[in-house]
Short mmCIF file of N, CA and C in Angstrom, two decimals:
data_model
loop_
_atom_site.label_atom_id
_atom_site.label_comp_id
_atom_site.label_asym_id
_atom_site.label_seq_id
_atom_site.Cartn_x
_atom_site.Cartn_y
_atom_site.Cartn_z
N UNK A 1003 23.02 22.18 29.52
CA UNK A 1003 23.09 20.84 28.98
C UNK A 1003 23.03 20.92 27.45
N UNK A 1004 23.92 20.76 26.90
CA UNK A 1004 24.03 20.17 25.31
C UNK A 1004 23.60 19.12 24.76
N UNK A 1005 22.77 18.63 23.94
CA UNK A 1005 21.95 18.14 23.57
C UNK A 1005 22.87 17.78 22.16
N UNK A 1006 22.90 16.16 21.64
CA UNK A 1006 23.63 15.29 20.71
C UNK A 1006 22.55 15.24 19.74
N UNK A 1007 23.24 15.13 18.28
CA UNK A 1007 22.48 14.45 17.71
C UNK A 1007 22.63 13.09 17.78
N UNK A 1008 21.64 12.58 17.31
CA UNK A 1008 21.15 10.76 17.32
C UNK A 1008 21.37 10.53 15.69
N UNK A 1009 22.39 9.96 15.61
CA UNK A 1009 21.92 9.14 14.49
C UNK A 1009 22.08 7.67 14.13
N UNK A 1010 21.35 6.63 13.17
CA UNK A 1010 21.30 5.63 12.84
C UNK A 1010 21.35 5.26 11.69
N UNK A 1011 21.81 4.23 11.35
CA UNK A 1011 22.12 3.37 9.47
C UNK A 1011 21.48 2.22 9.82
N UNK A 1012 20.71 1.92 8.52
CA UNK A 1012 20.07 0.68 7.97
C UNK A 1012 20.68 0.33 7.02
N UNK A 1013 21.06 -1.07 6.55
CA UNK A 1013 21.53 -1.09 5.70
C UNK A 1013 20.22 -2.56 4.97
N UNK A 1014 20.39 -1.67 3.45
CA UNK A 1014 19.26 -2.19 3.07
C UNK A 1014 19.52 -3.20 2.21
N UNK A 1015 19.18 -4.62 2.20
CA UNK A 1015 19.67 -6.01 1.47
C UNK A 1015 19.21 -5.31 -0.06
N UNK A 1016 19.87 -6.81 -1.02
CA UNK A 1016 19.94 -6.38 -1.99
C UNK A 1016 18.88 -6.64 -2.82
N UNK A 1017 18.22 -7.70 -2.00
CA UNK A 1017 17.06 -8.33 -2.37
C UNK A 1017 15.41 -7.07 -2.23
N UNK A 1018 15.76 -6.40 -1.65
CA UNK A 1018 15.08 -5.31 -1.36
C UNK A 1018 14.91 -4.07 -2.14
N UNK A 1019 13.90 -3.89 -2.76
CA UNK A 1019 13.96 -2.57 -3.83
C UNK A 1019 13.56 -1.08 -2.86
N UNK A 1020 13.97 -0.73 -2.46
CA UNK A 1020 13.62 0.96 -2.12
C UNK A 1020 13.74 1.86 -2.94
N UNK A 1021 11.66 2.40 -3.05
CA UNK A 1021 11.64 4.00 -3.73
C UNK A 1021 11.09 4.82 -3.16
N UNK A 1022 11.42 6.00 -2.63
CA UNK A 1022 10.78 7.10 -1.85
C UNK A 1022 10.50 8.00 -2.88
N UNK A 1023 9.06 9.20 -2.16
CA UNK A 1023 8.85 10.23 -3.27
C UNK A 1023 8.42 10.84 -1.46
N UNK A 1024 8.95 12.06 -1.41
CA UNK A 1024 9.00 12.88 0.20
C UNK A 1024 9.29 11.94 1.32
N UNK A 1025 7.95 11.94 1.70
CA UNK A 1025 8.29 11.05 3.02
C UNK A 1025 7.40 9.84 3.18
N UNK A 1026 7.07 9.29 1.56
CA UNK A 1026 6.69 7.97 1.76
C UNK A 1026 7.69 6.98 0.99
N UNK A 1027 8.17 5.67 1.59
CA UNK A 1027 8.69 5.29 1.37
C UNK A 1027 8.38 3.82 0.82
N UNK A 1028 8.55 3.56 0.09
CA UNK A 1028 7.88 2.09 -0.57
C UNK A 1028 8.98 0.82 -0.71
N UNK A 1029 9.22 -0.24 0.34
CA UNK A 1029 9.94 -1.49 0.12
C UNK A 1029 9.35 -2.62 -0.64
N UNK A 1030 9.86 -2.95 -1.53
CA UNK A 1030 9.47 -3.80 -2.43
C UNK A 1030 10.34 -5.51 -2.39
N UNK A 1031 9.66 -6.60 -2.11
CA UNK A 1031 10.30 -7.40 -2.39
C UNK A 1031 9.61 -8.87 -2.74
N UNK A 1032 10.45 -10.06 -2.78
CA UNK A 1032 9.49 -11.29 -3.08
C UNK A 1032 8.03 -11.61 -2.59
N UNK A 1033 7.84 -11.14 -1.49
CA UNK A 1033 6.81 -11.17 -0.69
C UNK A 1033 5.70 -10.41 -0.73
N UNK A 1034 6.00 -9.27 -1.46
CA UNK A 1034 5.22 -7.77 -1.16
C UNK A 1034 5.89 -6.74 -1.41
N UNK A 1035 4.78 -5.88 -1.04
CA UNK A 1035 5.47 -4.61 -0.83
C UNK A 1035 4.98 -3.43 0.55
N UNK A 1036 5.51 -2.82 1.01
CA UNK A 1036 5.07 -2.22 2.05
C UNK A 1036 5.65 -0.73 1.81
N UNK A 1037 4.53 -0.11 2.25
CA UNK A 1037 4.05 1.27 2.38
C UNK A 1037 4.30 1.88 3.47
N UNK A 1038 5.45 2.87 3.54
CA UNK A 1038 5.61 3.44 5.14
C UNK A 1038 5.58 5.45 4.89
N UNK A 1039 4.94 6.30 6.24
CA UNK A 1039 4.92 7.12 5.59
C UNK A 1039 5.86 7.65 7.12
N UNK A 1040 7.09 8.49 6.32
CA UNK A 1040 7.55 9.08 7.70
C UNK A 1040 7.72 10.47 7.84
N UNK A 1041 6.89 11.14 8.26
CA UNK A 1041 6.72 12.68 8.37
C UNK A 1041 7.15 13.65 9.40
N UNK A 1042 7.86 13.03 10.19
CA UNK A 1042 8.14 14.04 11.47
C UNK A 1042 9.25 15.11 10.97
N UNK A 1043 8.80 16.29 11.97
CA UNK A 1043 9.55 17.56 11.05
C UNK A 1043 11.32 17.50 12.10
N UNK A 1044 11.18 17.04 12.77
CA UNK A 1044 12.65 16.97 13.69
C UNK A 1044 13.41 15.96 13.30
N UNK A 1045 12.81 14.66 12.33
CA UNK A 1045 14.05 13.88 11.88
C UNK A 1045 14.09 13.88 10.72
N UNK A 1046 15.27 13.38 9.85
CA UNK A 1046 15.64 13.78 8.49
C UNK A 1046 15.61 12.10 8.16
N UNK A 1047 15.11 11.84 6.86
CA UNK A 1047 15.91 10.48 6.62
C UNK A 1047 16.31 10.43 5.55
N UNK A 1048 17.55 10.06 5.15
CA UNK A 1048 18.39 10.21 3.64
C UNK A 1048 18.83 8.81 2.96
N UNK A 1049 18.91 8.14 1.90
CA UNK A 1049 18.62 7.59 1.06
C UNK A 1049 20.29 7.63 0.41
N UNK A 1050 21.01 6.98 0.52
CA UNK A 1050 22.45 6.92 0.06
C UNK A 1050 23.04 5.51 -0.16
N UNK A 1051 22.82 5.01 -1.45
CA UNK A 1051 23.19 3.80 -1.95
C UNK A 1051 21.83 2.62 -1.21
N UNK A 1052 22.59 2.01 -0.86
CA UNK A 1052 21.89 1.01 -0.12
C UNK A 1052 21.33 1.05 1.38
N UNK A 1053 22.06 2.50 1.94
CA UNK A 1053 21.41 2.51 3.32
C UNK A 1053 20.65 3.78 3.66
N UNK A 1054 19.84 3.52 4.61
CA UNK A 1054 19.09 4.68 4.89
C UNK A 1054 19.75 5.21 6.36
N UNK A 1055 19.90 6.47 6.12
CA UNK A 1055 20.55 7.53 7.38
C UNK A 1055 19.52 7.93 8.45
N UNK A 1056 19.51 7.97 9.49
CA UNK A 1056 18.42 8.71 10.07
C UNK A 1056 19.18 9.66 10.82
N UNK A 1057 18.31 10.75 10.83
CA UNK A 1057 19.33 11.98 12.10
C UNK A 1057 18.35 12.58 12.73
N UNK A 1058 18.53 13.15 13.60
CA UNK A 1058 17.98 14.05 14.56
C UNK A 1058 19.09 15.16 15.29
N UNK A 1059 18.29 16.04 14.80
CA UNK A 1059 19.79 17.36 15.17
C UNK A 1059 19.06 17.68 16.79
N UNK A 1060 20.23 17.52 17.30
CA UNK A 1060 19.96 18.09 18.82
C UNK A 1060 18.87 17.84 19.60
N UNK A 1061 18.79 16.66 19.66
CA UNK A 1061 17.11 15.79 20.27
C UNK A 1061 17.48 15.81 21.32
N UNK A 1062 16.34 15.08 21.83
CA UNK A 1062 15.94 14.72 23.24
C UNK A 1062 15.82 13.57 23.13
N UNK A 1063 14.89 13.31 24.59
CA UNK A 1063 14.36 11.75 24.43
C UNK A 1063 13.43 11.04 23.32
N UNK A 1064 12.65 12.63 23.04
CA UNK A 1064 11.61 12.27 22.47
C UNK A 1064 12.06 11.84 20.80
N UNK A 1065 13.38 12.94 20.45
CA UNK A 1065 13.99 12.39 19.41
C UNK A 1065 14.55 10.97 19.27
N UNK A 1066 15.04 10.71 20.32
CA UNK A 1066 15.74 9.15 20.78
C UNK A 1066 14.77 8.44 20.35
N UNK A 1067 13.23 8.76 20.78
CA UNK A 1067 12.16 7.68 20.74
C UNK A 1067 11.52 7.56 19.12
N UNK A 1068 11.92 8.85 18.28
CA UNK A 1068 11.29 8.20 17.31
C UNK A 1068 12.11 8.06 16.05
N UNK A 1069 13.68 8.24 16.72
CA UNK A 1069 14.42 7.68 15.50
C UNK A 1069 14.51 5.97 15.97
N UNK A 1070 14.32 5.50 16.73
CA UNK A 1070 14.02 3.89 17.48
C UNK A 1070 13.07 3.78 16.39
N UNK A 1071 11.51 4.31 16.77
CA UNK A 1071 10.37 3.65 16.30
C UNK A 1071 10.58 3.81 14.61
N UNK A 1072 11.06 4.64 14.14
CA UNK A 1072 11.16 4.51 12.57
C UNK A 1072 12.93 3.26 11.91
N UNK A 1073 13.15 3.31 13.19
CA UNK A 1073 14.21 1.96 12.90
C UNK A 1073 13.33 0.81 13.17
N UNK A 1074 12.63 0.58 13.82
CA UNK A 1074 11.76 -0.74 14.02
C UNK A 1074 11.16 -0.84 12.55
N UNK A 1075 10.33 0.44 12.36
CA UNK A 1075 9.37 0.26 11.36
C UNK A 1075 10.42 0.11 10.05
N UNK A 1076 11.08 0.27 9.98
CA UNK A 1076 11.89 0.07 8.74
C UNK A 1076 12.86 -1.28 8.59
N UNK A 1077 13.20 -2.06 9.36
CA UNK A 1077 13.36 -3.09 10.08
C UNK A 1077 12.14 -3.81 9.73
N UNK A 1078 11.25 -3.68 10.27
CA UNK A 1078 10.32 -4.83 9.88
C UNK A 1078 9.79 -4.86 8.46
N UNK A 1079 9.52 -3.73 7.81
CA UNK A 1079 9.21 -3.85 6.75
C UNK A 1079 10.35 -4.12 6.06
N UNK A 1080 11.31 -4.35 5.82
CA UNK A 1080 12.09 -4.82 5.00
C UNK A 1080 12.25 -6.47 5.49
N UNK A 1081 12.56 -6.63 6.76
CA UNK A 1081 11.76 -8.41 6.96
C UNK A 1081 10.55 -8.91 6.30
N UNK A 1082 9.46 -7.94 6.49
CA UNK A 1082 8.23 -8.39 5.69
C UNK A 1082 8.12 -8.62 4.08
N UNK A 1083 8.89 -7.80 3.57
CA UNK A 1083 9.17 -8.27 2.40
C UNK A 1083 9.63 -9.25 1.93
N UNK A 1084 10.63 -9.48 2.34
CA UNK A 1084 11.95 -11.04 2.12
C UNK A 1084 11.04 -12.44 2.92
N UNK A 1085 10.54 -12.16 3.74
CA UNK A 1085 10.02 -13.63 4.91
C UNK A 1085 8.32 -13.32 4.80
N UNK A 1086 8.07 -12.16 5.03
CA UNK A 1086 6.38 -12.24 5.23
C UNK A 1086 6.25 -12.31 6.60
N UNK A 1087 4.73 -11.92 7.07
CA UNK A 1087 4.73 -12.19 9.02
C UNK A 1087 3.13 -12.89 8.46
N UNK A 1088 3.57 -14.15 9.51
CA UNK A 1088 2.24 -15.30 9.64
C UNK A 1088 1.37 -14.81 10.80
N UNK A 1089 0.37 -14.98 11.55
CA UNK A 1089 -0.42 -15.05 12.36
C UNK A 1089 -1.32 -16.16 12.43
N UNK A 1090 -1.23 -17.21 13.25
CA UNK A 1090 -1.81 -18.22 13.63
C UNK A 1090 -2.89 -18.03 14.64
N UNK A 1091 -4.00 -18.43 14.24
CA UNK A 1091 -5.39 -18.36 15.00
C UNK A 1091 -6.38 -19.84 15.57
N UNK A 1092 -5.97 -19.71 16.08
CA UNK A 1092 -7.20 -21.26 16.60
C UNK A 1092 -8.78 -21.13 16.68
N UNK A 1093 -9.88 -21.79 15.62
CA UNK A 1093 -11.23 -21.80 16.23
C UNK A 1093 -11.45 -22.88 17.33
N UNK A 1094 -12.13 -22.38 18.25
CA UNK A 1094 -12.47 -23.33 19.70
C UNK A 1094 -13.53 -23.40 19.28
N UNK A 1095 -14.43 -24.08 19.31
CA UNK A 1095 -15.82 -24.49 19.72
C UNK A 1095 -16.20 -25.59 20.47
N UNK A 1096 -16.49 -25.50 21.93
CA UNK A 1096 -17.09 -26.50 22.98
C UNK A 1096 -18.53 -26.76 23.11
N UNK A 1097 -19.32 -25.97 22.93
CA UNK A 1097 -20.28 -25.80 23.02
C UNK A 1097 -20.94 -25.72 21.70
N UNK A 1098 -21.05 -25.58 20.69
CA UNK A 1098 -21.85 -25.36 19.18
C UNK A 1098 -20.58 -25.39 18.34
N UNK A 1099 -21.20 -26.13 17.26
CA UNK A 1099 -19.88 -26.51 16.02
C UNK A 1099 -20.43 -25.08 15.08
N UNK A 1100 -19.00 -24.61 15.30
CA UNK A 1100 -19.00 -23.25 14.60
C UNK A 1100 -18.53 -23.83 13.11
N UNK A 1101 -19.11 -22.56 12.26
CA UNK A 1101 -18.49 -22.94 10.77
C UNK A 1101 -17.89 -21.72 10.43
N UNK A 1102 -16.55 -21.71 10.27
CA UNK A 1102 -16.28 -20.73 9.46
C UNK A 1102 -15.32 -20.60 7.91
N UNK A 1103 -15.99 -19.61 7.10
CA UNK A 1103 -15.56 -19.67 6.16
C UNK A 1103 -15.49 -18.38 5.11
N UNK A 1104 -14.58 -18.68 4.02
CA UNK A 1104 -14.62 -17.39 3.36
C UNK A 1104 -14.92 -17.51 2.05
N UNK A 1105 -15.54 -15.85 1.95
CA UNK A 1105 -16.61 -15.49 0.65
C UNK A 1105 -16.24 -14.18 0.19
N UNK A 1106 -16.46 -13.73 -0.72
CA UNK A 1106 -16.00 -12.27 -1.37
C UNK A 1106 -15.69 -11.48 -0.32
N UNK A 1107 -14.27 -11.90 -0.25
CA UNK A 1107 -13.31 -10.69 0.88
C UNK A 1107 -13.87 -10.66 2.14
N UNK A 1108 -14.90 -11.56 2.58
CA UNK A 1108 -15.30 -11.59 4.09
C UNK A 1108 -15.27 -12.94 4.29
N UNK A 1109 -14.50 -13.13 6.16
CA UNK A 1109 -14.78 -14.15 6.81
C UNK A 1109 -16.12 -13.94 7.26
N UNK A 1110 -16.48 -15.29 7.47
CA UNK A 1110 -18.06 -15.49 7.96
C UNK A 1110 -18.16 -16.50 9.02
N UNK A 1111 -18.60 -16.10 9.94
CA UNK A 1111 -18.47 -17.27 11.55
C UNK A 1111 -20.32 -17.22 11.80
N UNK A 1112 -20.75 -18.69 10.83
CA UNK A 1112 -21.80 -18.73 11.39
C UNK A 1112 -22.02 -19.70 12.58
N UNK A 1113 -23.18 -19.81 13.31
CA UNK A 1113 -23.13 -21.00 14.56
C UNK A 1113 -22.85 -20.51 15.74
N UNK A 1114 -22.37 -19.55 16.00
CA UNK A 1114 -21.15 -18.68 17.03
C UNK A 1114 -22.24 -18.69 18.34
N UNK A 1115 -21.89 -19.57 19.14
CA UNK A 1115 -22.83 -19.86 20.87
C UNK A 1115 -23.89 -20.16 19.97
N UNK A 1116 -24.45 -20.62 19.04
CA UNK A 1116 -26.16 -20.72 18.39
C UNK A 1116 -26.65 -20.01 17.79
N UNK A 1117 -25.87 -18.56 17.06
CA UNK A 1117 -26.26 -17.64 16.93
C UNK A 1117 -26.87 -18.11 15.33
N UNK A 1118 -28.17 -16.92 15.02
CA UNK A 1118 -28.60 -17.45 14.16
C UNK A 1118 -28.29 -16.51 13.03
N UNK A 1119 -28.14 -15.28 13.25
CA UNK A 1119 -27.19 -14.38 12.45
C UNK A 1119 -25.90 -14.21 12.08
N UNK A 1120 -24.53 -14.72 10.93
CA UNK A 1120 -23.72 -14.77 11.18
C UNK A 1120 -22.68 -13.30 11.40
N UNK A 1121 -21.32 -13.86 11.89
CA UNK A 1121 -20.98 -12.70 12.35
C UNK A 1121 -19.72 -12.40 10.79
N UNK A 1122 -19.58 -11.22 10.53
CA UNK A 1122 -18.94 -11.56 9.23
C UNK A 1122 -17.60 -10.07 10.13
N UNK A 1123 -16.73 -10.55 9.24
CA UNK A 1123 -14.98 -9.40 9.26
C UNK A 1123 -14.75 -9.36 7.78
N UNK A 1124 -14.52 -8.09 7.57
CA UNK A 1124 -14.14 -7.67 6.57
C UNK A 1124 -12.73 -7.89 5.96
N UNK A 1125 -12.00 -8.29 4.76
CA UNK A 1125 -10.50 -8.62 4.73
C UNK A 1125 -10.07 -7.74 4.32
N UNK A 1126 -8.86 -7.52 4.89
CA UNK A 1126 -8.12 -6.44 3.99
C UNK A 1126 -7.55 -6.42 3.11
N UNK A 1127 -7.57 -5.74 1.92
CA UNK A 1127 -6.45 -5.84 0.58
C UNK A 1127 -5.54 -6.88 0.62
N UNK A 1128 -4.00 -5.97 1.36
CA UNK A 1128 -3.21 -6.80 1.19
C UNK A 1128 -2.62 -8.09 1.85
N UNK A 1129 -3.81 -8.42 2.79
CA UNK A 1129 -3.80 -9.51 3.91
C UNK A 1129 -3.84 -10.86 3.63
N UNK A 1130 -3.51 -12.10 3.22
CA UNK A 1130 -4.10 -13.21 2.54
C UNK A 1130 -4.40 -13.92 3.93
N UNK A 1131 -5.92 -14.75 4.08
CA UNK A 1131 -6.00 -15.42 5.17
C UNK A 1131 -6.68 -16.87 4.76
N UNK A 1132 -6.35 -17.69 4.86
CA UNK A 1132 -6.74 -19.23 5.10
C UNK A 1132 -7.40 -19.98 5.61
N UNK A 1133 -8.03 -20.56 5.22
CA UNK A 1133 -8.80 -21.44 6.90
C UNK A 1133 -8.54 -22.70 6.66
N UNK A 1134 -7.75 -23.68 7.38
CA UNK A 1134 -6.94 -25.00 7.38
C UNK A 1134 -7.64 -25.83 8.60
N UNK A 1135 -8.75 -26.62 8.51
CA UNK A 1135 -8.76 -27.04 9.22
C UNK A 1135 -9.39 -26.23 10.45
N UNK A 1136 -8.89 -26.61 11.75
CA UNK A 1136 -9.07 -25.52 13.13
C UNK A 1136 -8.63 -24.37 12.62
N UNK A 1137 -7.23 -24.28 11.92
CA UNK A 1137 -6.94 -22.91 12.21
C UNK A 1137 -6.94 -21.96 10.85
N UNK A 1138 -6.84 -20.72 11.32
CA UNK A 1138 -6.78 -19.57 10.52
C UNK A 1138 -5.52 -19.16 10.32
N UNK A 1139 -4.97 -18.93 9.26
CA UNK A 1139 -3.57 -18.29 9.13
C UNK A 1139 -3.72 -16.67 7.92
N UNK A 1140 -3.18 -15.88 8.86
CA UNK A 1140 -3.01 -14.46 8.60
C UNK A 1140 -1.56 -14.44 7.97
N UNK A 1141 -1.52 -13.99 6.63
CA UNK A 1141 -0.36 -13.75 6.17
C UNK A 1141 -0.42 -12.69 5.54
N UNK A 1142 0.81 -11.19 5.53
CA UNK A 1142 0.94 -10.28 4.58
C UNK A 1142 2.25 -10.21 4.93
N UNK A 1143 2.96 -9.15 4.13
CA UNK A 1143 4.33 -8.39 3.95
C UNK A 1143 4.01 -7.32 4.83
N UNK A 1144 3.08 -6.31 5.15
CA UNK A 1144 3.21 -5.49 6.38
C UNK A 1144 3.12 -6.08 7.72
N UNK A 1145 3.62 -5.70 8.45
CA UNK A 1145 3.37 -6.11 9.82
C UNK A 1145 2.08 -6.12 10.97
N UNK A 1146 2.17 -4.35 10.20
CA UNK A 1146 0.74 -3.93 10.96
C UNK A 1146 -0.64 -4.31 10.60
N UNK A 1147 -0.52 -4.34 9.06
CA UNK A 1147 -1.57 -4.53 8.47
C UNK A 1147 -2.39 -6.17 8.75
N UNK A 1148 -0.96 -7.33 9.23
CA UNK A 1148 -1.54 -8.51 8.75
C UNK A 1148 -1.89 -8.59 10.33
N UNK A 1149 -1.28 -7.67 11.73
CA UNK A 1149 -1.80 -7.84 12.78
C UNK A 1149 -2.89 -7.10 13.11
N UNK A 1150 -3.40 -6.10 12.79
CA UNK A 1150 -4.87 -5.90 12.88
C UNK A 1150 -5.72 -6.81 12.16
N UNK A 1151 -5.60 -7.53 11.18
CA UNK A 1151 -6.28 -8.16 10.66
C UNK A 1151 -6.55 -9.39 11.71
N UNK A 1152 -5.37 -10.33 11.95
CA UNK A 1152 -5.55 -11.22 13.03
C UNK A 1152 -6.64 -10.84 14.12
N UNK A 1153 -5.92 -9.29 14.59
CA UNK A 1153 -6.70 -9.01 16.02
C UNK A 1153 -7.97 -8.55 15.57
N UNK A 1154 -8.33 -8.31 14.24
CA UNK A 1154 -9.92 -7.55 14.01
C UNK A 1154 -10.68 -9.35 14.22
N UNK A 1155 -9.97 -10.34 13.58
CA UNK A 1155 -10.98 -11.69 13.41
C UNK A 1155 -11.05 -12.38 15.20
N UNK A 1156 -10.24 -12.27 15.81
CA UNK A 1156 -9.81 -12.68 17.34
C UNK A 1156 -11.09 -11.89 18.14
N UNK A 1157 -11.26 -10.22 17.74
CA UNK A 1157 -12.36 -8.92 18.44
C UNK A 1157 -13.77 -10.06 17.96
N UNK A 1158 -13.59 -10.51 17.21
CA UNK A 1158 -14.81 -10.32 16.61
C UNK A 1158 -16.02 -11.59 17.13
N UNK A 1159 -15.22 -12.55 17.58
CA UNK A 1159 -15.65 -13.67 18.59
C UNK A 1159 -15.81 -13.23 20.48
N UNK A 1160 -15.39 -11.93 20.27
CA UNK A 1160 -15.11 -11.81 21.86
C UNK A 1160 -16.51 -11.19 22.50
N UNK A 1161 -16.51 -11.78 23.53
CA UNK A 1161 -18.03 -11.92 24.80
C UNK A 1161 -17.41 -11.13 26.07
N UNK A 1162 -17.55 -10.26 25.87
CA UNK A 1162 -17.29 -9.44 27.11
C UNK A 1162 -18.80 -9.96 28.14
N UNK A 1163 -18.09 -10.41 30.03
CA UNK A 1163 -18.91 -11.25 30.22
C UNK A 1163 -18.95 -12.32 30.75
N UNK A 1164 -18.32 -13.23 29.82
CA UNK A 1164 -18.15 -14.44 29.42
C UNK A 1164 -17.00 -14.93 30.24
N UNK A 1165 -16.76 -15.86 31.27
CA UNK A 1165 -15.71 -16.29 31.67
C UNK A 1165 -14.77 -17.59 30.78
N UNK A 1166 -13.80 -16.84 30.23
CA UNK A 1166 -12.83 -17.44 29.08
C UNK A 1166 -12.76 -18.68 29.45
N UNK A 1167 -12.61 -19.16 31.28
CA UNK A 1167 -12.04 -20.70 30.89
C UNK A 1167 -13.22 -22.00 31.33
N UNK A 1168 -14.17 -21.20 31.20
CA UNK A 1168 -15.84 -22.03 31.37
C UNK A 1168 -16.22 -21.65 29.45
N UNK A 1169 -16.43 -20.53 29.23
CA UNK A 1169 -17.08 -20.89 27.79
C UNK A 1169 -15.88 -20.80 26.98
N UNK A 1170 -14.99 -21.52 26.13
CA UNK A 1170 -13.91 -21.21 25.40
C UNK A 1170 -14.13 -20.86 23.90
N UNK A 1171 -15.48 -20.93 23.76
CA UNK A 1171 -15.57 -21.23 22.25
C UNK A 1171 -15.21 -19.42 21.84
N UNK A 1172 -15.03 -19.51 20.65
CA UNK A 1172 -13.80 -18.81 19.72
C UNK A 1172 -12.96 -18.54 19.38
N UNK A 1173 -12.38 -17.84 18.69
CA UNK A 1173 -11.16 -17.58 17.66
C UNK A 1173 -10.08 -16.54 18.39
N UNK A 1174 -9.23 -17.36 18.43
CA UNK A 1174 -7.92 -17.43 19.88
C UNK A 1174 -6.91 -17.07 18.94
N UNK A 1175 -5.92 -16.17 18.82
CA UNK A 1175 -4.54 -15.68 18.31
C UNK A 1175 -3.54 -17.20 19.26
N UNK A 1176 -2.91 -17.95 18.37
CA UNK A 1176 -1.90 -18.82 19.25
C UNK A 1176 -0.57 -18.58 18.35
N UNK A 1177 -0.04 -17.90 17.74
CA UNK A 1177 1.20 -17.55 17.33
C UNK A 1177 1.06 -16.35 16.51
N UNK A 1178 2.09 -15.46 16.79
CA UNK A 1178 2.01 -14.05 16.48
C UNK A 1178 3.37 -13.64 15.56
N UNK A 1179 3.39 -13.60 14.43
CA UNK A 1179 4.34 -13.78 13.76
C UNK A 1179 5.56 -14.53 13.95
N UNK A 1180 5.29 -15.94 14.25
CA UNK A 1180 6.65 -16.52 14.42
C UNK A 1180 6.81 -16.75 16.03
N UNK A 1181 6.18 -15.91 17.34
CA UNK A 1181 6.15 -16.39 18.23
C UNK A 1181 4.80 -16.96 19.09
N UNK A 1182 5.06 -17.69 19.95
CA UNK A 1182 4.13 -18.82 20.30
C UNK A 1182 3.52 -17.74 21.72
N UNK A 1183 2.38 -17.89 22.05
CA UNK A 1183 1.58 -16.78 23.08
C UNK A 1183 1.73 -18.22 24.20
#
């Protein structure tokens, strides 16, 4: 069995600044900028005008699978730049009026079931987050970065235990960059 190479083109808008130094690659745009590092020793990625090449000499599946995942990741970060990714969060409270709010780079959820200690999340750098009302909005230019952030503030209310649709109170993910859960 002979074995193909895989290859793929991105083609990169104009609105989009790309600078690589090895195998980190930095997209720059209205929004941000995002940081990607791509190191695998079986794919090549080359840098020619406006598009980026990807190859894989004589792969497999496994090559198949991660010239995909470095097309996603390069794909989104160049969306994240131009648009940004939102994350929409809902506070519930049925039971005790929770307060939450933010203070030097930490959210703070005091009240949480009665609690008399509050529960605090740390923010990340390049994450900007909001509190409007009920809800929380997670915004950055990385993808990953602004969804761990969502899912670190979502962990951080959670009651293992607790039957979700008798006690509801906390902080619920209800739109995930643009789609509705």
């Amino acid at each position: 069995m002979v074995k193909k190479d895989i290859t793929a083109e991105i083609e990169v808008p104009q609105e989009v600044t790309l600078t690589f130094e090895g195998s980190t690659y930095t997209f720059k745009g209205k929004k941000g900028s995002v940081v990607k590092l791509f190191n695998n020793p079986n794919v090549e990625l080359k840098v020619s005008g406006t598009k980026i090449n990807l190859l894989a000499k004589s792969a497999s599946k496994t090559g198949k699978a991660i010239i995909n995942t470095y097309r996603a990741h390069i794909l989104n970060a160049i969306k994240g730049c131009q648009e940004g990714f939102v994350y929409k969060l809902k506070i519930c409270s049925g039971h005790f009026p929770m307060n939450v709010s933010i203070n030097n780079k930490k959210l703070i959820i005091k009240n949480f079931l009665g609690e008399k200690v509050p529960r605090v999340v740390e923010l990340k750098q390049d994450v900007d987050v909001k509190i409007d009302g009920s809800f929380i909005f997670v915004e950055g230019a990385d993808k990953e970065k602004t969804g761990q952030m969502a899912a670190s503030i979502e962990q951080r209310t959670r009651r293992p235990g607790f039957d979700k649709r008798i006690f509801q109170d906390g902080i619920y993910a209800v739109e995930k960059a643009g789609k509705e859960i």
